[in-house]
Amino acid sequence: MKFGSLLVASVFLSGLSMQAMAQEASYDLVEPIAEYKIYVSEKAQKLEEDTKAFTDAVKAGDVEKAKSLFASTRLSYEAIEPIAELFNDLDVSIDSRADDWEKAEEDPEFTGFHRIEYGLWVKNSTEELTPFADKLMADVSELNKRIADLTFPPEKVVGGAAVLMEEVAATKISGEEDRYSHTDLWDFKGNFDGARKIFDLMRPLIEEKEGEFVKKVDDNFNTVDETLAKYKEGDGYQTYDKLDEKDRKVLALAVNTLAEDLSTLRGKLGLN
């Protein structure tokens, strides 16, 4: 056999080997992906229930009640954000920020949680918020329906663990997301819980071969958890504006370290 033929044969066999590995990874992922879909579905249902209570308070003109429900309602959305973001139209409608729009807070296309947050905290009023409340409720209900019908892409699920932490590190540490209410730490907790759920479901598939990696990620999760716990206040968290620059840097370091490790998870599961 000529060298060229040997090379072709080698590449072909290598391709078969990689294909077999990919198929094996896919089979192994069936159960954890199914369990993750249950988790996401439960969170989506909780989000719909909590959004109903939140938007009812807005429509009733109860500013203080609506404020008290805002952060806890968003927890479920933040936990399942990698899946919610698969539906870009709904994600934009539900969770966009003022600077995503040409006229910022005054742009009629600026809707969702943060448009209502602006009304509640900056204007301290529910005036003119009923249409936004109705739209948010409709969008969240639609999200719940779409999730029920969705086949979850394994690479998106596994990659979502890193995405959740990367998003915190890249854009949320600055406090830009919940800029009116300063309830950012609740969002961090939702992102953290969502990332940990994904990792815990994938753990049995890598623990035997990647014991040191698993321990390192566990330690990093614990570090972030302990850091967040410092800011607990009652059933929730301190407002983010109470954290000074040093506090934010400590939190950013812990989140970045965790994000870097989680970014390798897809490769360890043969999904790159």
PDB file of C-alpha atoms in Angstrom:
ATOM      1  CA  MET A   1       0.000   0.000   0.000  1.00  0.00           C
ATOM      2  CA  LYS A   2       1.393   3.397  -0.981  1.00  0.00           C
ATOM      3  CA  PHE A   3       2.018   6.096   1.622  1.00  0.00           C
ATOM      4  CA  GLY A   4      -0.891   8.168   0.320  1.00  0.00           C
ATOM      5  CA  SER A   5      -3.232   5.199   0.696  1.00  0.00           C
ATOM      6  CA  LEU A   6      -1.924   4.531   4.194  1.00  0.00           C
ATOM      7  CA  LEU A   7      -2.567   8.153   5.108  1.00  0.00           C
ATOM      8  CA  VAL A   8      -6.119   8.025   3.754  1.00  0.00           C
ATOM      9  CA  ALA A   9      -6.764   4.772   5.623  1.00  0.00           C
ATOM     10  CA  SER A  10      -5.341   6.256   8.819  1.00  0.00           C
ATOM     11  CA  VAL A  11      -7.522   9.361   8.530  1.00  0.00           C
ATOM     12  CA  PHE A  12     -10.568   7.200   7.754  1.00  0.00           C
ATOM     13  CA  LEU A  13      -9.991   4.959  10.769  1.00  0.00           C
ATOM     14  CA  SER A  14      -9.356   8.000  12.937  1.00  0.00           C
ATOM     15  CA  GLY A  15     -12.626   9.461  11.733  1.00  0.00           C
ATOM     16  CA  LEU A  16     -14.440   6.240  12.600  1.00  0.00           C
ATOM     17  CA  SER A  17     -12.837   6.260  16.041  1.00  0.00           C
ATOM     18  CA  MET A  18     -13.898   9.864  16.661  1.00  0.00           C
ATOM     19  CA  GLN A  19     -17.395   9.070  15.398  1.00  0.00           C
ATOM     20  CA  ALA A  20     -17.604   6.099  17.767  1.00  0.00           C
ATOM     21  CA  MET A  21     -16.448   8.262  20.659  1.00  0.00           C
ATOM     22  CA  ALA A  22     -19.034  10.888  19.784  1.00  0.00           C
ATOM     23  CA  GLN A  23     -21.767   8.251  19.608  1.00  0.00           C
ATOM     24  CA  GLU A  24     -20.701   6.822  22.971  1.00  0.00           C
ATOM     25  CA  ALA A  25     -20.749  10.319  24.490  1.00  0.00           C
ATOM     26  CA  SER A  26     -24.223  10.877  23.060  1.00  0.00           C
ATOM     27  CA  TYR A  27     -25.536   7.657  24.606  1.00  0.00           C
ATOM     28  CA  ASP A  28     -23.996   8.522  27.964  1.00  0.00           C
ATOM     29  CA  LEU A  29     -25.607  11.957  27.891  1.00  0.00           C
ATOM     30  CA  VAL A  30     -29.168  10.720  27.332  1.00  0.00           C
ATOM     31  CA  GLU A  31     -29.996  10.299  31.020  1.00  0.00           C
ATOM     32  CA  PRO A  32     -28.407  13.525  32.359  1.00  0.00           C
ATOM     33  CA  ILE A  33     -29.946  15.563  29.524  1.00  0.00           C
ATOM     34  CA  ALA A  34     -33.360  14.066  30.323  1.00  0.00           C
ATOM     35  CA  GLU A  35     -32.896  14.948  33.997  1.00  0.00           C
ATOM     36  CA  TYR A  36     -31.808  18.446  33.043  1.00  0.00           C
ATOM     37  CA  LYS A  37     -34.934  18.919  30.952  1.00  0.00           C
ATOM     38  CA  ILE A  38     -37.024  18.012  34.005  1.00  0.00           C
ATOM     39  CA  TYR A  39     -35.083  20.586  36.035  1.00  0.00           C
ATOM     40  CA  VAL A  40     -35.564  23.283  33.393  1.00  0.00           C
ATOM     41  CA  SER A  41     -39.246  22.450  32.974  1.00  0.00           C
ATOM     42  CA  GLU A  42     -39.812  22.759  36.717  1.00  0.00           C
ATOM     43  CA  LYS A  43     -37.977  26.091  36.772  1.00  0.00           C
ATOM     44  CA  ALA A  44     -40.010  27.338  33.792  1.00  0.00           C
ATOM     45  CA  GLN A  45     -43.224  26.392  35.574  1.00  0.00           C
ATOM     46  CA  LYS A  46     -42.041  28.165  38.742  1.00  0.00           C
ATOM     47  CA  LEU A  47     -41.108  31.190  36.655  1.00  0.00           C
ATOM     48  CA  GLU A  48     -44.594  31.318  35.174  1.00  0.00           C
ATOM     49  CA  GLU A  49     -46.244  31.034  38.593  1.00  0.00           C
ATOM     50  CA  ASP A  50     -43.997  33.691  40.143  1.00  0.00           C
ATOM     51  CA  THR A  51     -44.381  36.015  37.155  1.00  0.00           C
ATOM     52  CA  LYS A  52     -48.156  35.797  37.549  1.00  0.00           C
ATOM     53  CA  ALA A  53     -47.906  36.973  41.169  1.00  0.00           C
ATOM     54  CA  PHE A  54     -45.411  39.683  40.230  1.00  0.00           C
ATOM     55  CA  THR A  55     -47.390  41.067  37.290  1.00  0.00           C
ATOM     56  CA  ASP A  56     -50.639  40.900  39.265  1.00  0.00           C
ATOM     57  CA  ALA A  57     -49.033  43.153  41.888  1.00  0.00           C
ATOM     58  CA  VAL A  58     -47.872  45.544  39.161  1.00  0.00           C
ATOM     59  CA  LYS A  59     -51.344  45.691  37.604  1.00  0.00           C
ATOM     60  CA  ALA A  60     -52.921  46.208  41.032  1.00  0.00           C
ATOM     61  CA  GLY A  61     -50.737  49.274  41.554  1.00  0.00           C
ATOM     62  CA  ASP A  62     -49.000  47.733  44.587  1.00  0.00           C
ATOM     63  CA  VAL A  63     -45.493  49.138  44.162  1.00  0.00           C
ATOM     64  CA  GLU A  64     -44.011  47.704  47.366  1.00  0.00           C
ATOM     65  CA  LYS A  65     -45.348  44.199  46.767  1.00  0.00           C
ATOM     66  CA  ALA A  66     -44.129  44.236  43.187  1.00  0.00           C
ATOM     67  CA  LYS A  67     -40.677  45.362  44.356  1.00  0.00           C
ATOM     68  CA  SER A  68     -40.570  42.579  46.948  1.00  0.00           C
ATOM     69  CA  LEU A  69     -41.327  39.949  44.285  1.00  0.00           C
ATOM     70  CA  PHE A  70     -39.039  41.201  41.521  1.00  0.00           C
ATOM     71  CA  ALA A  71     -35.747  39.534  42.472  1.00  0.00           C
ATOM     72  CA  SER A  72     -37.161  36.181  43.567  1.00  0.00           C
ATOM     73  CA  THR A  73     -39.230  35.937  40.382  1.00  0.00           C
ATOM     74  CA  ARG A  74     -36.104  36.344  38.251  1.00  0.00           C
ATOM     75  CA  LEU A  75     -34.222  33.549  40.040  1.00  0.00           C
ATOM     76  CA  SER A  76     -35.790  30.807  37.927  1.00  0.00           C
ATOM     77  CA  TYR A  77     -35.127  32.661  34.674  1.00  0.00           C
ATOM     78  CA  GLU A  78     -31.468  33.184  35.527  1.00  0.00           C
ATOM     79  CA  ALA A  79     -31.028  29.499  36.426  1.00  0.00           C
ATOM     80  CA  ILE A  80     -32.215  28.330  32.981  1.00  0.00           C
ATOM     81  CA  GLU A  81     -30.819  31.192  30.922  1.00  0.00           C
ATOM     82  CA  PRO A  82     -28.793  29.031  28.475  1.00  0.00           C
ATOM     83  CA  ILE A  83     -32.034  27.347  27.399  1.00  0.00           C
ATOM     84  CA  ALA A  84     -34.125  30.533  27.474  1.00  0.00           C
ATOM     85  CA  GLU A  85     -31.571  32.190  25.198  1.00  0.00           C
ATOM     86  CA  LEU A  86     -32.213  29.569  22.511  1.00  0.00           C
ATOM     87  CA  PHE A  87     -35.423  31.518  21.875  1.00  0.00           C
ATOM     88  CA  ASN A  88     -33.874  34.859  21.017  1.00  0.00           C
ATOM     89  CA  ASP A  89     -37.158  36.662  20.384  1.00  0.00           C
ATOM     90  CA  LEU A  90     -38.437  35.812  23.854  1.00  0.00           C
ATOM     91  CA  ASP A  91     -35.107  36.413  25.600  1.00  0.00           C
ATOM     92  CA  VAL A  92     -34.921  39.917  24.109  1.00  0.00           C
ATOM     93  CA  SER A  93     -38.518  40.648  25.036  1.00  0.00           C
ATOM     94  CA  ILE A  94     -38.188  39.276  28.575  1.00  0.00           C
ATOM     95  CA  ASP A  95     -34.668  40.241  29.626  1.00  0.00           C
ATOM     96  CA  SER A  96     -33.185  43.029  27.463  1.00  0.00           C
ATOM     97  CA  ARG A  97     -31.643  46.111  29.048  1.00  0.00           C
ATOM     98  CA  ALA A  98     -32.291  49.755  28.252  1.00  0.00           C
ATOM     99  CA  ASP A  99     -28.985  50.212  26.423  1.00  0.00           C
ATOM    100  CA  ASP A 100     -29.990  47.485  23.944  1.00  0.00           C
ATOM    101  CA  TRP A 101     -32.433  50.022  22.472  1.00  0.00           C
ATOM    102  CA  GLU A 102     -31.947  53.277  20.574  1.00  0.00           C
ATOM    103  CA  LYS A 103     -34.078  55.399  22.906  1.00  0.00           C
ATOM    104  CA  ALA A 104     -33.054  53.500  26.068  1.00  0.00           C
ATOM    105  CA  GLU A 105     -35.774  53.556  28.737  1.00  0.00           C
ATOM    106  CA  GLU A 106     -38.088  55.575  26.515  1.00  0.00           C
ATOM    107  CA  ASP A 107     -37.934  53.118  23.626  1.00  0.00           C
ATOM    108  CA  PRO A 108     -41.300  51.365  23.108  1.00  0.00           C
ATOM    109  CA  GLU A 109     -39.419  48.165  22.209  1.00  0.00           C
ATOM    110  CA  PHE A 110     -37.809  48.068  25.654  1.00  0.00           C
ATOM    111  CA  THR A 111     -40.022  45.576  27.495  1.00  0.00           C
ATOM    112  CA  GLY A 112     -39.765  42.815  30.063  1.00  0.00           C
ATOM    113  CA  PHE A 113     -38.419  42.607  33.582  1.00  0.00           C
ATOM    114  CA  HIS A 114     -36.061  45.547  33.326  1.00  0.00           C
ATOM    115  CA  ARG A 115     -38.632  47.913  31.845  1.00  0.00           C
ATOM    116  CA  ILE A 116     -40.900  47.179  34.801  1.00  0.00           C
ATOM    117  CA  GLU A 117     -37.918  47.427  37.169  1.00  0.00           C
ATOM    118  CA  TYR A 118     -37.267  50.937  35.822  1.00  0.00           C
ATOM    119  CA  GLY A 119     -40.836  52.004  36.518  1.00  0.00           C
ATOM    120  CA  LEU A 120     -40.887  50.547  40.016  1.00  0.00           C
ATOM    121  CA  TRP A 121     -37.565  51.879  41.277  1.00  0.00           C
ATOM    122  CA  VAL A 122     -36.839  55.010  39.269  1.00  0.00           C
ATOM    123  CA  LYS A 123     -40.382  56.348  38.985  1.00  0.00           C
ATOM    124  CA  ASN A 124     -41.589  54.521  42.109  1.00  0.00           C
ATOM    125  CA  SER A 125     -44.844  53.937  40.274  1.00  0.00           C
ATOM    126  CA  THR A 126     -46.818  51.321  38.352  1.00  0.00           C
ATOM    127  CA  GLU A 127     -48.326  53.974  36.097  1.00  0.00           C
ATOM    128  CA  GLU A 128     -48.422  52.824  32.459  1.00  0.00           C
ATOM    129  CA  LEU A 129     -46.838  49.462  33.386  1.00  0.00           C
ATOM    130  CA  THR A 130     -49.915  47.282  32.802  1.00  0.00           C
ATOM    131  CA  PRO A 131     -49.162  46.678  29.085  1.00  0.00           C
ATOM    132  CA  PHE A 132     -45.585  45.691  29.966  1.00  0.00           C
ATOM    133  CA  ALA A 133     -46.841  43.394  32.712  1.00  0.00           C
ATOM    134  CA  ASP A 134     -49.289  41.704  30.312  1.00  0.00           C
ATOM    135  CA  LYS A 135     -46.587  41.237  27.685  1.00  0.00           C
ATOM    136  CA  LEU A 136     -44.102  39.825  30.200  1.00  0.00           C
ATOM    137  CA  MET A 137     -46.705  37.327  31.404  1.00  0.00           C
ATOM    138  CA  ALA A 138     -47.533  36.279  27.832  1.00  0.00           C
ATOM    139  CA  ASP A 139     -43.836  35.906  26.931  1.00  0.00           C
ATOM    140  CA  VAL A 140     -43.042  33.808  30.001  1.00  0.00           C
ATOM    141  CA  SER A 141     -46.030  31.546  29.304  1.00  0.00           C
ATOM    142  CA  GLU A 142     -44.861  31.138  25.712  1.00  0.00           C
ATOM    143  CA  LEU A 143     -41.343  30.307  26.928  1.00  0.00           C
ATOM    144  CA  ASN A 144     -42.768  27.588  29.162  1.00  0.00           C
ATOM    145  CA  LYS A 145     -44.651  26.073  26.209  1.00  0.00           C
ATOM    146  CA  ARG A 146     -41.625  26.137  23.914  1.00  0.00           C
ATOM    147  CA  ILE A 147     -39.380  24.524  26.523  1.00  0.00           C
ATOM    148  CA  ALA A 148     -41.877  21.667  26.883  1.00  0.00           C
ATOM    149  CA  ASP A 149     -41.551  20.930  23.150  1.00  0.00           C
ATOM    150  CA  LEU A 150     -37.789  21.443  22.899  1.00  0.00           C
ATOM    151  CA  THR A 151     -35.207  18.744  22.229  1.00  0.00           C
ATOM    152  CA  PHE A 152     -32.277  19.893  24.333  1.00  0.00           C
ATOM    153  CA  PRO A 153     -28.967  20.090  22.358  1.00  0.00           C
ATOM    154  CA  PRO A 154     -26.298  18.350  24.518  1.00  0.00           C
ATOM    155  CA  GLU A 155     -23.571  20.811  23.550  1.00  0.00           C
ATOM    156  CA  LYS A 156     -25.765  23.738  24.593  1.00  0.00           C
ATOM    157  CA  VAL A 157     -26.629  22.112  27.913  1.00  0.00           C
ATOM    158  CA  VAL A 158     -23.046  21.215  28.823  1.00  0.00           C
ATOM    159  CA  GLY A 159     -21.676  24.507  27.502  1.00  0.00           C
ATOM    160  CA  GLY A 160     -24.348  26.344  29.461  1.00  0.00           C
ATOM    161  CA  ALA A 161     -22.524  25.773  32.747  1.00  0.00           C
ATOM    162  CA  ALA A 162     -19.619  27.922  31.582  1.00  0.00           C
ATOM    163  CA  VAL A 163     -21.883  30.415  29.792  1.00  0.00           C
ATOM    164  CA  LEU A 164     -23.745  31.167  33.011  1.00  0.00           C
ATOM    165  CA  MET A 165     -20.554  31.972  34.906  1.00  0.00           C
ATOM    166  CA  GLU A 166     -18.948  33.803  31.966  1.00  0.00           C
ATOM    167  CA  GLU A 167     -21.973  36.068  31.707  1.00  0.00           C
ATOM    168  CA  VAL A 168     -21.722  36.950  35.389  1.00  0.00           C
ATOM    169  CA  ALA A 169     -18.014  37.696  35.016  1.00  0.00           C
ATOM    170  CA  ALA A 170     -18.297  39.630  31.759  1.00  0.00           C
ATOM    171  CA  THR A 171     -21.381  41.787  32.232  1.00  0.00           C
ATOM    172  CA  LYS A 172     -23.012  41.352  35.633  1.00  0.00           C
ATOM    173  CA  ILE A 173     -20.174  42.035  38.059  1.00  0.00           C
ATOM    174  CA  SER A 174     -20.377  45.681  36.957  1.00  0.00           C
ATOM    175  CA  GLY A 175     -23.941  45.883  38.252  1.00  0.00           C
ATOM    176  CA  GLU A 176     -25.335  46.878  34.873  1.00  0.00           C
ATOM    177  CA  GLU A 177     -28.130  44.310  34.740  1.00  0.00           C
ATOM    178  CA  ASP A 178     -30.316  45.234  37.714  1.00  0.00           C
ATOM    179  CA  ARG A 179     -29.166  48.834  37.628  1.00  0.00           C
ATOM    180  CA  TYR A 180     -32.343  50.315  39.111  1.00  0.00           C
ATOM    181  CA  SER A 181     -33.101  47.820  41.897  1.00  0.00           C
ATOM    182  CA  HIS A 182     -29.520  46.637  42.599  1.00  0.00           C
ATOM    183  CA  THR A 183     -30.831  43.080  43.099  1.00  0.00           C
ATOM    184  CA  ASP A 184     -27.898  41.654  41.126  1.00  0.00           C
ATOM    185  CA  LEU A 185     -26.824  39.145  43.780  1.00  0.00           C
ATOM    186  CA  TRP A 186     -30.125  37.297  43.325  1.00  0.00           C
ATOM    187  CA  ASP A 187     -29.314  36.965  39.624  1.00  0.00           C
ATOM    188  CA  PHE A 188     -25.826  35.703  40.459  1.00  0.00           C
ATOM    189  CA  LYS A 189     -27.379  33.050  42.695  1.00  0.00           C
ATOM    190  CA  GLY A 190     -29.729  31.925  39.922  1.00  0.00           C
ATOM    191  CA  ASN A 191     -26.838  31.677  37.443  1.00  0.00           C
ATOM    192  CA  PHE A 192     -24.715  29.841  40.009  1.00  0.00           C
ATOM    193  CA  ASP A 193     -27.450  27.313  40.816  1.00  0.00           C
ATOM    194  CA  GLY A 194     -28.067  26.652  37.115  1.00  0.00           C
ATOM    195  CA  ALA A 195     -24.376  26.064  36.424  1.00  0.00           C
ATOM    196  CA  ARG A 196     -23.985  23.771  39.419  1.00  0.00           C
ATOM    197  CA  LYS A 197     -26.984  21.698  38.368  1.00  0.00           C
ATOM    198  CA  ILE A 198     -25.453  21.066  34.946  1.00  0.00           C
ATOM    199  CA  PHE A 199     -22.098  20.137  36.454  1.00  0.00           C
ATOM    200  CA  ASP A 200     -23.631  17.804  39.034  1.00  0.00           C
ATOM    201  CA  LEU A 201     -25.577  15.968  36.319  1.00  0.00           C
ATOM    202  CA  MET A 202     -22.436  15.505  34.206  1.00  0.00           C
ATOM    203  CA  ARG A 203     -20.187  14.572  37.124  1.00  0.00           C
ATOM    204  CA  PRO A 204     -20.761  10.761  36.945  1.00  0.00           C
ATOM    205  CA  LEU A 205     -19.562  10.745  33.330  1.00  0.00           C
ATOM    206  CA  ILE A 206     -16.130  12.211  34.125  1.00  0.00           C
ATOM    207  CA  GLU A 207     -15.470  11.573  37.814  1.00  0.00           C
ATOM    208  CA  GLU A 208     -13.535   8.320  37.356  1.00  0.00           C
ATOM    209  CA  LYS A 209     -11.108   9.701  34.767  1.00  0.00           C
ATOM    210  CA  GLU A 210     -11.103  13.334  35.881  1.00  0.00           C
ATOM    211  CA  GLY A 211     -11.160  13.080  39.657  1.00  0.00           C
ATOM    212  CA  GLU A 212      -8.769  15.980  40.219  1.00  0.00           C
ATOM    213  CA  PHE A 213     -10.718  18.217  37.847  1.00  0.00           C
ATOM    214  CA  VAL A 214     -14.008  17.374  39.562  1.00  0.00           C
ATOM    215  CA  LYS A 215     -12.534  18.173  42.975  1.00  0.00           C
ATOM    216  CA  LYS A 216     -11.129  21.467  41.694  1.00  0.00           C
ATOM    217  CA  VAL A 217     -14.487  22.527  40.236  1.00  0.00           C
ATOM    218  CA  ASP A 218     -16.263  21.474  43.427  1.00  0.00           C
ATOM    219  CA  ASP A 219     -13.866  23.619  45.439  1.00  0.00           C
ATOM    220  CA  ASN A 220     -14.466  26.552  43.093  1.00  0.00           C
ATOM    221  CA  PHE A 221     -18.236  26.181  43.373  1.00  0.00           C
ATOM    222  CA  ASN A 222     -17.888  26.151  47.148  1.00  0.00           C
ATOM    223  CA  THR A 223     -15.749  29.305  47.020  1.00  0.00           C
ATOM    224  CA  VAL A 224     -18.383  31.172  44.986  1.00  0.00           C
ATOM    225  CA  ASP A 225     -21.135  29.865  47.260  1.00  0.00           C
ATOM    226  CA  GLU A 226     -19.270  31.002  50.383  1.00  0.00           C
ATOM    227  CA  THR A 227     -18.593  34.392  48.806  1.00  0.00           C
ATOM    228  CA  LEU A 228     -22.269  34.921  47.978  1.00  0.00           C
ATOM    229  CA  ALA A 229     -23.269  33.758  51.466  1.00  0.00           C
ATOM    230  CA  LYS A 230     -21.399  36.725  52.969  1.00  0.00           C
ATOM    231  CA  TYR A 231     -24.011  39.013  51.485  1.00  0.00           C
ATOM    232  CA  LYS A 232     -27.127  37.145  52.621  1.00  0.00           C
ATOM    233  CA  GLU A 233     -29.776  39.334  54.184  1.00  0.00           C
ATOM    234  CA  GLY A 234     -32.977  37.753  55.460  1.00  0.00           C
ATOM    235  CA  ASP A 235     -34.402  35.491  52.768  1.00  0.00           C
ATOM    236  CA  GLY A 236     -32.371  37.209  50.079  1.00  0.00           C
ATOM    237  CA  TYR A 237     -29.296  39.340  49.533  1.00  0.00           C
ATOM    238  CA  GLN A 238     -27.976  42.816  50.190  1.00  0.00           C
ATOM    239  CA  THR A 239     -28.450  45.292  47.390  1.00  0.00           C
ATOM    240  CA  TYR A 240     -25.446  45.269  45.083  1.00  0.00           C
ATOM    241  CA  ASP A 241     -24.664  48.951  45.576  1.00  0.00           C
ATOM    242  CA  LYS A 242     -23.561  48.094  49.128  1.00  0.00           C
ATOM    243  CA  LEU A 243     -20.599  46.089  47.798  1.00  0.00           C
ATOM    244  CA  ASP A 244     -17.444  48.126  47.393  1.00  0.00           C
ATOM    245  CA  GLU A 245     -14.832  47.680  44.650  1.00  0.00           C
ATOM    246  CA  LYS A 246     -12.841  45.211  46.753  1.00  0.00           C
ATOM    247  CA  ASP A 247     -15.921  43.039  47.344  1.00  0.00           C
ATOM    248  CA  ARG A 248     -16.674  43.001  43.619  1.00  0.00           C
ATOM    249  CA  LYS A 249     -13.100  42.062  42.705  1.00  0.00           C
ATOM    250  CA  VAL A 250     -13.147  39.097  45.118  1.00  0.00           C
ATOM    251  CA  LEU A 251     -16.434  37.930  43.632  1.00  0.00           C
ATOM    252  CA  ALA A 252     -15.153  38.425  40.077  1.00  0.00           C
ATOM    253  CA  LEU A 253     -12.006  36.385  40.763  1.00  0.00           C
ATOM    254  CA  ALA A 254     -14.013  33.450  42.147  1.00  0.00           C
ATOM    255  CA  VAL A 255     -16.487  33.537  39.247  1.00  0.00           C
ATOM    256  CA  ASN A 256     -13.746  33.829  36.594  1.00  0.00           C
ATOM    257  CA  THR A 257     -11.837  30.861  38.007  1.00  0.00           C
ATOM    258  CA  LEU A 258     -14.985  28.749  37.950  1.00  0.00           C
ATOM    259  CA  ALA A 259     -15.890  29.865  34.408  1.00  0.00           C
ATOM    260  CA  GLU A 260     -12.439  28.915  33.096  1.00  0.00           C
ATOM    261  CA  ASP A 261     -12.712  25.394  34.486  1.00  0.00           C
ATOM    262  CA  LEU A 262     -16.271  24.876  33.292  1.00  0.00           C
ATOM    263  CA  SER A 263     -15.279  25.982  29.785  1.00  0.00           C
ATOM    264  CA  THR A 264     -13.347  22.689  29.440  1.00  0.00           C
ATOM    265  CA  LEU A 265     -16.332  20.507  30.348  1.00  0.00           C
ATOM    266  CA  ARG A 266     -17.591  20.127  26.772  1.00  0.00           C
ATOM    267  CA  GLY A 267     -14.219  18.814  25.630  1.00  0.00           C
ATOM    268  CA  LYS A 268     -14.023  16.328  28.472  1.00  0.00           C
ATOM    269  CA  LEU A 269     -17.396  14.955  27.376  1.00  0.00           C
ATOM    270  CA  GLY A 270     -16.396  14.745  23.697  1.00  0.00           C
ATOM    271  CA  LEU A 271     -18.697  17.542  22.552  1.00  0.00           C
ATOM    272  CA  ASN A 272     -16.136  19.912  20.955  1.00  0.00           C
TER     273      ASN A 272
END
